[in-house]
PDB file of C-alpha atoms and ligand atoms in Angstrom:
ATOM      1  CA  MET O   1      -0.028   0.189   0.161  1.00  0.00           C
ATOM      2  CA  LYS O   2       2.891   2.341   0.954  1.00  0.00           C
ATOM      3  CA  HIS O   3       4.443   1.545  -2.023  1.00  0.00           C
ATOM      4  CA  ILE O   4       1.335   2.523  -4.365  1.00  0.00           C
ATOM      5  CA  LEU O   5       1.037   5.687  -2.379  1.00  0.00           C
ATOM      6  CA  ILE O   6       4.546   6.772  -3.051  1.00  0.00           C
ATOM      7  CA  ASN O   7       4.131   5.950  -6.614  1.00  0.00           C
ATOM      8  CA  LEU O   8       0.981   7.857  -6.826  1.00  0.00           C
ATOM      9  CA  SER O   9       2.705  10.883  -5.314  1.00  0.00           C
ATOM     10  CA  LEU O  10       5.707  10.488  -7.798  1.00  0.00           C
ATOM     11  CA  ALA O  11       3.276  10.542 -10.724  1.00  0.00           C
ATOM     12  CA  PHE O  12       1.565  13.351  -9.433  1.00  0.00           C
ATOM     13  CA  LEU O  13       4.656  15.302  -9.115  1.00  0.00           C
ATOM     14  CA  LEU O  14       5.908  14.366 -12.553  1.00  0.00           C
ATOM     15  CA  LEU O  15       2.603  15.672 -13.765  1.00  0.00           C
ATOM     16  CA  VAL O  16       2.650  18.930 -12.098  1.00  0.00           C
ATOM     17  CA  GLY O  17       6.272  19.187 -13.280  1.00  0.00           C
ATOM     18  CA  ALA O  18       5.104  18.629 -16.995  1.00  0.00           C
ATOM     19  CA  CYS O  19       2.346  21.213 -16.576  1.00  0.00           C
ATOM     20  CA  ASN O  20       4.896  23.752 -15.257  1.00  0.00           C
ATOM     21  CA  SER O  21       7.510  22.985 -17.860  1.00  0.00           C
ATOM     22  CA  PRO O  22       7.886  25.494 -20.669  1.00  0.00           C
ATOM     23  CA  VAL O  23       5.431  24.563 -23.522  1.00  0.00           C
ATOM     24  CA  LYS O  24       7.199  22.463 -26.203  1.00  0.00           C
ATOM     25  CA  ASN O  25       8.407  24.499 -29.225  1.00  0.00           C
ATOM     26  CA  ILE O  26       5.639  24.017 -31.881  1.00  0.00           C
ATOM     27  CA  SER O  27       6.932  24.952 -35.226  1.00  0.00           C
ATOM     28  CA  PRO O  28       4.954  27.281 -37.355  1.00  0.00           C
ATOM     29  CA  GLU O  29       4.114  24.494 -39.907  1.00  0.00           C
ATOM     30  CA  GLU O  30       2.602  22.705 -36.786  1.00  0.00           C
ATOM     31  CA  ILE O  31       0.673  25.432 -35.911  1.00  0.00           C
ATOM     32  CA  ILE O  32      -1.003  25.918 -39.340  1.00  0.00           C
ATOM     33  CA  ILE O  33      -1.793  22.347 -39.716  1.00  0.00           C
ATOM     34  CA  GLN O  34      -3.618  22.564 -36.466  1.00  0.00           C
ATOM     35  CA  ARG O  35      -5.642  25.605 -37.626  1.00  0.00           C
ATOM     36  CA  ILE O  36      -6.399  23.593 -40.805  1.00  0.00           C
ATOM     37  CA  ASP O  37      -7.628  20.535 -38.861  1.00  0.00           C
ATOM     38  CA  SER O  38      -9.713  22.631 -36.331  1.00  0.00           C
ATOM     39  CA  LEU O  39     -11.194  24.387 -39.589  1.00  0.00           C
ATOM     40  CA  ASN O  40     -11.921  20.885 -41.130  1.00  0.00           C
ATOM     41  CA  LYS O  41     -13.616  19.989 -37.930  1.00  0.00           C
ATOM     42  CA  ALA O  42     -15.824  23.040 -37.882  1.00  0.00           C
ATOM     43  CA  GLY O  43     -17.276  22.176 -41.132  1.00  0.00           C
ATOM     44  CA  PHE O  44     -14.888  23.849 -43.811  1.00  0.00           C
ATOM     45  CA  GLU O  45     -13.431  21.601 -46.318  1.00  0.00           C
ATOM     46  CA  ILE O  46      -9.971  23.241 -46.607  1.00  0.00           C
ATOM     47  CA  THR O  47      -9.110  22.713 -50.265  1.00  0.00           C
ATOM     48  CA  ASP O  48      -6.783  24.210 -52.548  1.00  0.00           C
ATOM     49  CA  TYR O  49      -8.361  24.393 -56.166  1.00  0.00           C
ATOM     50  CA  HIS O  50      -5.551  25.953 -57.763  1.00  0.00           C
ATOM     51  CA  ALA O  51      -2.409  23.686 -57.866  1.00  0.00           C
ATOM     52  CA  HIS O  52      -0.426  22.777 -60.962  1.00  0.00           C
ATOM     53  CA  LEU O  53       1.983  20.070 -61.392  1.00  0.00           C
ATOM     54  CA  LYS O  54       4.770  22.453 -61.948  1.00  0.00           C
ATOM     55  CA  GLY O  55       8.510  23.014 -61.134  1.00  0.00           C
ATOM     56  CA  GLY O  56       8.796  19.000 -60.856  1.00  0.00           C
ATOM     57  CA  LEU O  57       5.992  18.431 -58.606  1.00  0.00           C
ATOM     58  CA  THR O  58       4.675  14.938 -59.099  1.00  0.00           C
ATOM     59  CA  MET O  59       1.103  13.831 -57.907  1.00  0.00           C
ATOM     60  CA  GLU O  60       2.379  11.657 -55.285  1.00  0.00           C
ATOM     61  CA  GLN O  61       4.258  14.465 -53.682  1.00  0.00           C
ATOM     62  CA  LEU O  62       1.109  16.412 -53.735  1.00  0.00           C
ATOM     63  CA  LEU O  63      -0.736  13.571 -52.190  1.00  0.00           C
ATOM     64  CA  ASP O  64       1.712  13.377 -49.438  1.00  0.00           C
ATOM     65  CA  HIS O  65       1.396  17.065 -48.740  1.00  0.00           C
ATOM     66  CA  SER O  66      -2.362  16.776 -48.773  1.00  0.00           C
ATOM     67  CA  ALA O  67      -2.030  13.852 -46.126  1.00  0.00           C
ATOM     68  CA  LYS O  68       0.342  15.851 -44.084  1.00  0.00           C
ATOM     69  CA  THR O  69      -1.620  18.926 -43.985  1.00  0.00           C
ATOM     70  CA  GLY O  70      -5.168  18.075 -44.254  1.00  0.00           C
ATOM     71  CA  ILE O  71      -5.766  20.134 -47.427  1.00  0.00           C
ATOM     72  CA  LYS O  72      -7.636  18.679 -50.209  1.00  0.00           C
ATOM     73  CA  TYR O  73      -6.433  19.313 -53.785  1.00  0.00           C
ATOM     74  CA  GLY O  74      -7.634  20.507 -56.985  1.00  0.00           C
ATOM     75  CA  VAL O  75      -5.058  19.975 -59.840  1.00  0.00           C
ATOM     76  CA  ALA O  76      -5.403  21.839 -62.806  1.00  0.00           C
ATOM     77  CA  VAL O  77      -4.025  21.711 -66.533  1.00  0.00           C
ATOM     78  CA  ASN O  78      -3.441  25.065 -68.220  1.00  0.00           C
ATOM     79  CA  GLY O  79      -5.107  25.004 -71.569  1.00  0.00           C
ATOM     80  CA  GLY O  80      -4.762  27.518 -74.277  1.00  0.00           C
ATOM     81  CA  VAL O  81      -2.656  29.226 -76.918  1.00  0.00           C
ATOM     82  CA  GLY O  82       1.160  28.897 -76.035  1.00  0.00           C
ATOM     83  CA  PHE O  83       0.594  26.225 -73.848  1.00  0.00           C
ATOM     84  CA  PRO O  84       1.413  22.374 -74.119  1.00  0.00           C
ATOM     85  CA  VAL O  85      -2.160  21.602 -74.170  1.00  0.00           C
ATOM     86  CA  GLN O  86      -3.819  23.449 -76.875  1.00  0.00           C
ATOM     87  CA  ASN O  87      -6.217  20.832 -78.497  1.00  0.00           C
ATOM     88  CA  ASP O  88      -8.634  17.944 -77.746  1.00  0.00           C
ATOM     89  CA  THR O  89      -6.021  15.377 -78.391  1.00  0.00           C
ATOM     90  CA  ALA O  90      -3.519  16.790 -75.748  1.00  0.00           C
ATOM     91  CA  LEU O  91      -6.292  17.645 -73.316  1.00  0.00           C
ATOM     92  CA  SER O  92      -7.727  13.945 -73.225  1.00  0.00           C
ATOM     93  CA  ALA O  93      -4.227  12.537 -73.121  1.00  0.00           C
ATOM     94  CA  TYR O  94      -3.770  14.877 -69.829  1.00  0.00           C
ATOM     95  CA  TYR O  95      -6.954  13.722 -68.410  1.00  0.00           C
ATOM     96  CA  GLN O  96      -6.363  10.024 -68.950  1.00  0.00           C
ATOM     97  CA  SER O  97      -2.911  10.109 -67.271  1.00  0.00           C
ATOM     98  CA  VAL O  98      -4.232  11.721 -64.061  1.00  0.00           C
ATOM     99  CA  LYS O  99      -7.976  10.692 -63.892  1.00  0.00           C
ATOM    100  CA  HIS O 100      -7.213   7.880 -61.282  1.00  0.00           C
ATOM    101  CA  TYR O 101      -5.443  10.251 -58.754  1.00  0.00           C
ATOM    102  CA  PRO O 102      -7.819  11.072 -55.833  1.00  0.00           C
ATOM    103  CA  VAL O 103      -7.947  14.928 -56.342  1.00  0.00           C
ATOM    104  CA  PHE O 104     -10.446  17.121 -58.136  1.00  0.00           C
ATOM    105  CA  HIS O 105      -9.213  17.437 -61.825  1.00  0.00           C
ATOM    106  CA  GLY O 106      -9.303  21.090 -63.100  1.00  0.00           C
ATOM    107  CA  LEU O 107      -9.023  22.824 -66.266  1.00  0.00           C
ATOM    108  CA  GLN O 108      -7.609  26.434 -66.253  1.00  0.00           C
ATOM    109  CA  GLY O 109      -8.454  28.265 -69.491  1.00  0.00           C
ATOM    110  CA  GLU O 110      -5.986  30.480 -70.938  1.00  0.00           C
ATOM    111  CA  GLY O 111      -6.384  33.338 -73.121  1.00  0.00           C
ATOM    112  CA  ARG O 112      -9.721  34.372 -74.343  1.00  0.00           C
ATOM    113  CA  GLU O 113      -9.913  31.867 -77.158  1.00  0.00           C
ATOM    114  CA  TRP O 114      -9.690  28.850 -75.033  1.00  0.00           C
ATOM    115  CA  HIS O 115     -13.276  27.751 -75.334  1.00  0.00           C
ATOM    116  CA  SER O 116     -12.825  27.466 -79.222  1.00  0.00           C
ATOM    117  CA  LEU O 117      -9.622  25.196 -79.028  1.00  0.00           C
ATOM    118  CA  PHE O 118     -11.519  22.457 -77.236  1.00  0.00           C
ATOM    119  CA  SER O 119     -14.801  20.624 -77.814  1.00  0.00           C
ATOM    120  CA  PRO O 120     -17.433  20.398 -74.983  1.00  0.00           C
ATOM    121  CA  ASP O 121     -16.839  16.725 -74.547  1.00  0.00           C
ATOM    122  CA  SER O 122     -13.323  17.306 -73.755  1.00  0.00           C
ATOM    123  CA  ILE O 123     -13.963  20.047 -71.500  1.00  0.00           C
ATOM    124  CA  ALA O 124     -16.466  18.171 -69.723  1.00  0.00           C
ATOM    125  CA  LEU O 125     -14.208  15.438 -68.793  1.00  0.00           C
ATOM    126  CA  PHE O 126     -13.009  17.732 -65.907  1.00  0.00           C
ATOM    127  CA  ASP O 127     -14.679  18.336 -62.616  1.00  0.00           C
ATOM    128  CA  TYR O 128     -14.365  22.060 -62.643  1.00  0.00           C
ATOM    129  CA  LYS O 129     -13.075  24.931 -64.877  1.00  0.00           C
ATOM    130  CA  PHE O 130     -11.549  28.422 -64.097  1.00  0.00           C
ATOM    131  CA  THR O 131      -9.825  31.284 -65.791  1.00  0.00           C
ATOM    132  CA  ASP O 132      -8.184  34.548 -64.802  1.00  0.00           C
ATOM    133  CA  ALA O 133      -8.239  38.006 -66.642  1.00  0.00           C
ATOM    134  CA  MET O 134      -4.683  38.402 -66.841  1.00  0.00           C
ATOM    135  CA  THR O 135      -4.629  37.679 -70.629  1.00  0.00           C
ATOM    136  CA  PHE O 136      -6.618  39.797 -73.003  1.00  0.00           C
ATOM    137  CA  THR O 137      -6.126  41.960 -76.173  1.00  0.00           C
ATOM    138  CA  ASP O 138      -6.355  45.854 -75.549  1.00  0.00           C
ATOM    139  CA  ALA O 139      -8.062  48.699 -77.458  1.00  0.00           C
ATOM    140  CA  ALA O 140      -4.494  49.340 -79.194  1.00  0.00           C
ATOM    141  CA  GLY O 141      -4.388  45.581 -80.022  1.00  0.00           C
ATOM    142  CA  ASN O 142      -1.725  44.852 -77.539  1.00  0.00           C
ATOM    143  CA  ARG O 143      -2.109  41.255 -76.283  1.00  0.00           C
ATOM    144  CA  ASN O 144      -1.493  41.747 -72.462  1.00  0.00           C
ATOM    145  CA  ARG O 145      -0.040  39.123 -70.196  1.00  0.00           C
ATOM    146  CA  LEU O 146      -0.421  41.087 -67.051  1.00  0.00           C
ATOM    147  CA  TRP O 147       2.159  38.939 -64.977  1.00  0.00           C
ATOM    148  CA  ILE O 148       4.895  39.645 -67.688  1.00  0.00           C
ATOM    149  CA  LYS O 149       6.562  42.988 -67.086  1.00  0.00           C
ATOM    150  CA  GLU O 150       7.112  43.373 -70.957  1.00  0.00           C
ATOM    151  CA  GLU O 151       3.717  42.461 -71.930  1.00  0.00           C
ATOM    152  CA  ALA O 152       1.678  44.430 -69.645  1.00  0.00           C
ATOM    153  CA  TRP O 153       0.791  47.772 -71.343  1.00  0.00           C
ATOM    154  CA  VAL O 154      -0.212  50.445 -69.020  1.00  0.00           C
ATOM    155  CA  SER O 155       0.164  53.993 -70.278  1.00  0.00           C
ATOM    156  CA  ASP O 156      -2.623  55.610 -68.197  1.00  0.00           C
ATOM    157  CA  PRO O 157      -3.730  53.700 -64.986  1.00  0.00           C
ATOM    158  CA  GLN O 158      -7.182  55.044 -64.938  1.00  0.00           C
ATOM    159  CA  GLU O 159      -7.774  54.036 -68.703  1.00  0.00           C
ATOM    160  CA  PHE O 160      -6.038  50.645 -68.021  1.00  0.00           C
ATOM    161  CA  MET O 161      -8.589  50.011 -64.788  1.00  0.00           C
ATOM    162  CA  GLU O 162     -11.629  50.700 -66.878  1.00  0.00           C
ATOM    163  CA  TYR O 163     -10.500  48.382 -69.683  1.00  0.00           C
ATOM    164  CA  LEU O 164      -9.444  45.693 -67.203  1.00  0.00           C
ATOM    165  CA  VAL O 165     -12.987  45.944 -65.197  1.00  0.00           C
ATOM    166  CA  LEU O 166     -14.549  45.769 -68.812  1.00  0.00           C
ATOM    167  CA  GLN O 167     -12.651  42.680 -69.596  1.00  0.00           C
ATOM    168  CA  ILE O 168     -13.211  40.921 -66.018  1.00  0.00           C
ATOM    169  CA  GLU O 169     -17.305  41.701 -66.801  1.00  0.00           C
ATOM    170  CA  THR O 170     -17.035  40.299 -70.159  1.00  0.00           C
ATOM    171  CA  ILE O 171     -15.162  37.110 -69.248  1.00  0.00           C
ATOM    172  CA  LEU O 172     -17.315  36.425 -66.427  1.00  0.00           C
ATOM    173  CA  SER O 173     -20.402  36.962 -68.400  1.00  0.00           C
ATOM    174  CA  ASN O 174     -19.118  34.835 -71.505  1.00  0.00           C
ATOM    175  CA  GLU O 175     -16.945  32.090 -70.375  1.00  0.00           C
ATOM    176  CA  ASP O 176     -18.309  28.906 -68.992  1.00  0.00           C
ATOM    177  CA  VAL O 177     -16.191  28.729 -65.770  1.00  0.00           C
ATOM    178  CA  ASP O 178     -16.743  28.026 -61.974  1.00  0.00           C
ATOM    179  CA  ILE O 179     -14.149  30.281 -60.579  1.00  0.00           C
ATOM    180  CA  TYR O 180     -12.311  33.523 -61.300  1.00  0.00           C
ATOM    181  CA  VAL O 181      -8.941  32.995 -59.997  1.00  0.00           C
ATOM    182  CA  ASN O 182      -5.829  35.243 -59.420  1.00  0.00           C
ATOM    183  CA  PRO O 183      -8.514  37.821 -59.261  1.00  0.00           C
ATOM    184  CA  THR O 184      -8.357  41.550 -59.365  1.00  0.00           C
ATOM    185  CA  PHE O 185      -4.544  41.332 -60.207  1.00  0.00           C
ATOM    186  CA  LEU O 186      -2.868  44.178 -61.233  1.00  0.00           C
ATOM    187  CA  PRO O 187       0.540  44.514 -63.243  1.00  0.00           C
ATOM    188  CA  ASP O 188       3.823  45.010 -61.387  1.00  0.00           C
ATOM    189  CA  THR O 189       3.929  48.853 -62.279  1.00  0.00           C
ATOM    190  CA  ILE O 190       0.512  49.803 -60.567  1.00  0.00           C
ATOM    191  CA  GLN O 191       0.281  47.108 -57.840  1.00  0.00           C
ATOM    192  CA  SER O 192       1.277  49.386 -55.235  1.00  0.00           C
ATOM    193  CA  GLN O 193      -1.812  51.645 -56.050  1.00  0.00           C
ATOM    194  CA  TYR O 194      -4.234  48.542 -55.405  1.00  0.00           C
ATOM    195  CA  ASP O 195      -6.444  50.126 -53.034  1.00  0.00           C
ATOM    196  CA  VAL O 196      -6.791  53.412 -54.843  1.00  0.00           C
ATOM    197  CA  LEU O 197      -7.399  51.961 -58.303  1.00  0.00           C
ATOM    198  CA  TRP O 198      -9.804  49.432 -57.065  1.00  0.00           C
ATOM    199  CA  THR O 199     -12.425  51.996 -56.375  1.00  0.00           C
ATOM    200  CA  GLN O 200     -15.791  51.055 -54.858  1.00  0.00           C
ATOM    201  CA  GLU O 201     -17.576  51.238 -57.958  1.00  0.00           C
ATOM    202  CA  ARG O 202     -15.147  49.362 -59.823  1.00  0.00           C
ATOM    203  CA  MET O 203     -15.254  46.520 -56.909  1.00  0.00           C
ATOM    204  CA  GLU O 204     -18.951  46.379 -57.173  1.00  0.00           C
ATOM    205  CA  ARG O 205     -18.841  45.894 -60.801  1.00  0.00           C
ATOM    206  CA  VAL O 206     -16.615  42.559 -60.498  1.00  0.00           C
ATOM    207  CA  VAL O 207     -18.903  41.722 -57.480  1.00  0.00           C
ATOM    208  CA  THR O 208     -21.999  42.115 -59.483  1.00  0.00           C
ATOM    209  CA  ALA O 209     -20.608  40.154 -62.410  1.00  0.00           C
ATOM    210  CA  LEU O 210     -19.565  37.260 -60.179  1.00  0.00           C
ATOM    211  CA  LYS O 211     -22.933  37.347 -58.584  1.00  0.00           C
ATOM    212  CA  GLU O 212     -24.957  37.363 -61.709  1.00  0.00           C
ATOM    213  CA  ASN O 213     -23.124  34.590 -63.333  1.00  0.00           C
ATOM    214  CA  GLN O 214     -22.609  32.457 -60.246  1.00  0.00           C
ATOM    215  CA  ILE O 215     -18.942  32.398 -60.236  1.00  0.00           C
ATOM    216  CA  ALA O 216     -16.877  31.979 -57.319  1.00  0.00           C
ATOM    217  CA  MET O 217     -14.052  34.034 -56.384  1.00  0.00           C
ATOM    218  CA  GLU O 218     -10.582  32.710 -55.607  1.00  0.00           C
ATOM    219  CA  ILE O 219      -8.686  33.829 -52.499  1.00  0.00           C
ATOM    220  CA  ASN O 220      -5.288  33.499 -53.846  1.00  0.00           C
ATOM    221  CA  SER O 221      -2.624  32.613 -51.282  1.00  0.00           C
ATOM    222  CA  ARG O 222       0.598  33.339 -53.281  1.00  0.00           C
ATOM    223  CA  LEU O 223      -0.784  36.530 -54.760  1.00  0.00           C
ATOM    224  CA  LYS O 224      -2.404  37.603 -51.428  1.00  0.00           C
ATOM    225  CA  LEU O 225      -5.550  38.613 -53.537  1.00  0.00           C
ATOM    226  CA  PRO O 226      -7.997  39.987 -53.479  1.00  0.00           C
ATOM    227  CA  SER O 227      -8.158  42.459 -50.654  1.00  0.00           C
ATOM    228  CA  ALA O 228     -10.011  41.843 -47.471  1.00  0.00           C
ATOM    229  CA  ALA O 229     -12.282  44.950 -48.625  1.00  0.00           C
ATOM    230  CA  PHE O 230     -12.890  43.153 -51.886  1.00  0.00           C
ATOM    231  CA  ILE O 231     -13.867  39.780 -49.943  1.00  0.00           C
ATOM    232  CA  LYS O 232     -16.080  41.372 -47.509  1.00  0.00           C
ATOM    233  CA  MET O 233     -18.052  43.208 -50.122  1.00  0.00           C
ATOM    234  CA  ALA O 234     -18.372  39.978 -52.282  1.00  0.00           C
ATOM    235  CA  LYS O 235     -19.504  38.173 -49.180  1.00  0.00           C
ATOM    236  CA  GLU O 236     -22.117  40.566 -48.521  1.00  0.00           C
ATOM    237  CA  ALA O 237     -23.360  40.117 -52.029  1.00  0.00           C
ATOM    238  CA  GLY O 238     -23.600  36.182 -51.439  1.00  0.00           C
ATOM    239  CA  VAL O 239     -20.540  35.558 -53.640  1.00  0.00           C
ATOM    240  CA  LYS O 240     -18.766  32.108 -52.967  1.00  0.00           C
ATOM    241  CA  PHE O 241     -15.277  31.694 -52.509  1.00  0.00           C
ATOM    242  CA  THR O 242     -12.545  29.135 -53.184  1.00  0.00           C
ATOM    243  CA  MET O 243      -8.844  29.049 -52.010  1.00  0.00           C
ATOM    244  CA  GLY O 244      -5.883  28.647 -54.362  1.00  0.00           C
ATOM    245  CA  THR O 245      -2.264  28.820 -54.707  1.00  0.00           C
ATOM    246  CA  ASN O 246      -1.285  28.819 -58.346  1.00  0.00           C
ATOM    247  CA  ASN O 247       2.031  27.360 -57.474  1.00  0.00           C
ATOM    248  CA  THR O 248       4.724  28.139 -60.256  1.00  0.00           C
ATOM    249  CA  ASN O 249       7.168  25.731 -58.645  1.00  0.00           C
ATOM    250  CA  ALA O 250       6.902  22.480 -56.620  1.00  0.00           C
ATOM    251  CA  GLU O 251       6.173  24.236 -53.184  1.00  0.00           C
ATOM    252  CA  LEU O 252       2.411  24.364 -52.496  1.00  0.00           C
ATOM    253  CA  GLY O 253       2.323  26.098 -49.273  1.00  0.00           C
ATOM    254  CA  TYR O 254      -0.359  26.105 -46.681  1.00  0.00           C
ATOM    255  CA  LEU O 255      -3.129  28.421 -47.929  1.00  0.00           C
ATOM    256  CA  GLU O 256      -2.012  30.972 -45.254  1.00  0.00           C
ATOM    257  CA  TYR O 257      -3.459  34.143 -46.984  1.00  0.00           C
ATOM    258  CA  GLY O 258      -6.879  32.202 -47.343  1.00  0.00           C
ATOM    259  CA  LEU O 259      -6.744  31.009 -43.686  1.00  0.00           C
ATOM    260  CA  ALA O 260      -6.048  34.525 -42.621  1.00  0.00           C
ATOM    261  CA  MET O 261      -9.142  35.994 -44.642  1.00  0.00           C
ATOM    262  CA  ILE O 262     -11.381  33.287 -43.052  1.00  0.00           C
ATOM    263  CA  GLN O 263     -10.766  35.001 -39.762  1.00  0.00           C
ATOM    264  CA  GLU O 264     -10.301  38.683 -40.725  1.00  0.00           C
ATOM    265  CA  CYS O 265     -13.514  38.630 -43.074  1.00  0.00           C
ATOM    266  CA  GLY O 266     -15.752  36.184 -40.845  1.00  0.00           C
ATOM    267  CA  LEU O 267     -16.076  33.610 -43.598  1.00  0.00           C
ATOM    268  CA  ARG O 268     -18.320  30.555 -42.803  1.00  0.00           C
ATOM    269  CA  PRO O 269     -18.114  27.150 -44.511  1.00  0.00           C
ATOM    270  CA  GLU O 270     -21.310  28.180 -46.400  1.00  0.00           C
ATOM    271  CA  ASP O 271     -19.293  30.917 -48.176  1.00  0.00           C
ATOM    272  CA  PHE O 272     -17.179  28.586 -49.834  1.00  0.00           C
ATOM    273  CA  TRP O 273     -17.857  26.982 -53.364  1.00  0.00           C
ATOM    274  CA  LYS O 274     -17.561  23.082 -53.439  1.00  0.00           C
ATOM    275  CA  CYS O 275     -16.957  21.029 -56.437  1.00  0.00           C
ATOM    276  CA  GLY O 276     -19.997  19.013 -57.063  1.00  0.00           C
ATOM    277  CA  LYS O 277     -17.716  16.078 -58.409  1.00  0.00           C
TER     278      LYS O 277
HETATM  279 ZN1  LIG L   1      -2.880  28.688 -62.636  1.00  0.00          ZN
END
């Protein structure tokens, strides 16, 4: 009996000691994984719908990352002029090569002519489709690719914005997509004026186009777009959201900006779009 009491006292002391000892150092990575876990338990299905097999990233590596982080993935192929996939044969071949993997399969339409390159049957192979407004031909006939310094034509920022907003409205009204990605992106030369150039009126026009066409808006973690003000306005209007990375290399990250925006903008599980696969 005495033995048992001594053992119990020792166990108690050890327990107290453990509680008083400094908290184990938790890495930032572990903290974010715990956050993803608690959001998933609260009804969010944390999903990155904008991953690419780029920079040597394999589907197996992506699935390992998914298992480690609790993030589900949608993996998209880029289809359009100037991309390896620009006809039905290449699009179907890509799909056949990945269809057995347990991810959502996406098609990112590139350039404004992507719809004309693929048949409806080939497009329908995919679980979802999305596009951005970073490639378009401007009034002067220049083909803009906004993420490339030499191919973003901004002579007058106000004029550029008017043209861009019109492009976004046209794309969202005419192209059959589920998500508007890399949203509200501005070229390098005017990025620092984002909050000024995206006026209330311009933001409202984009939000209205999203709402009217039932298209979700991506919250992009690599680009940290759109702004919290934009997200709050879209939420208010009933626009749905997705989270995405648009990785340009093998690093998928942890959707940090998207997770921060859930908190800052008070987003709920029902504010998010879900792939109906
Ligand atoms: Zn992309």
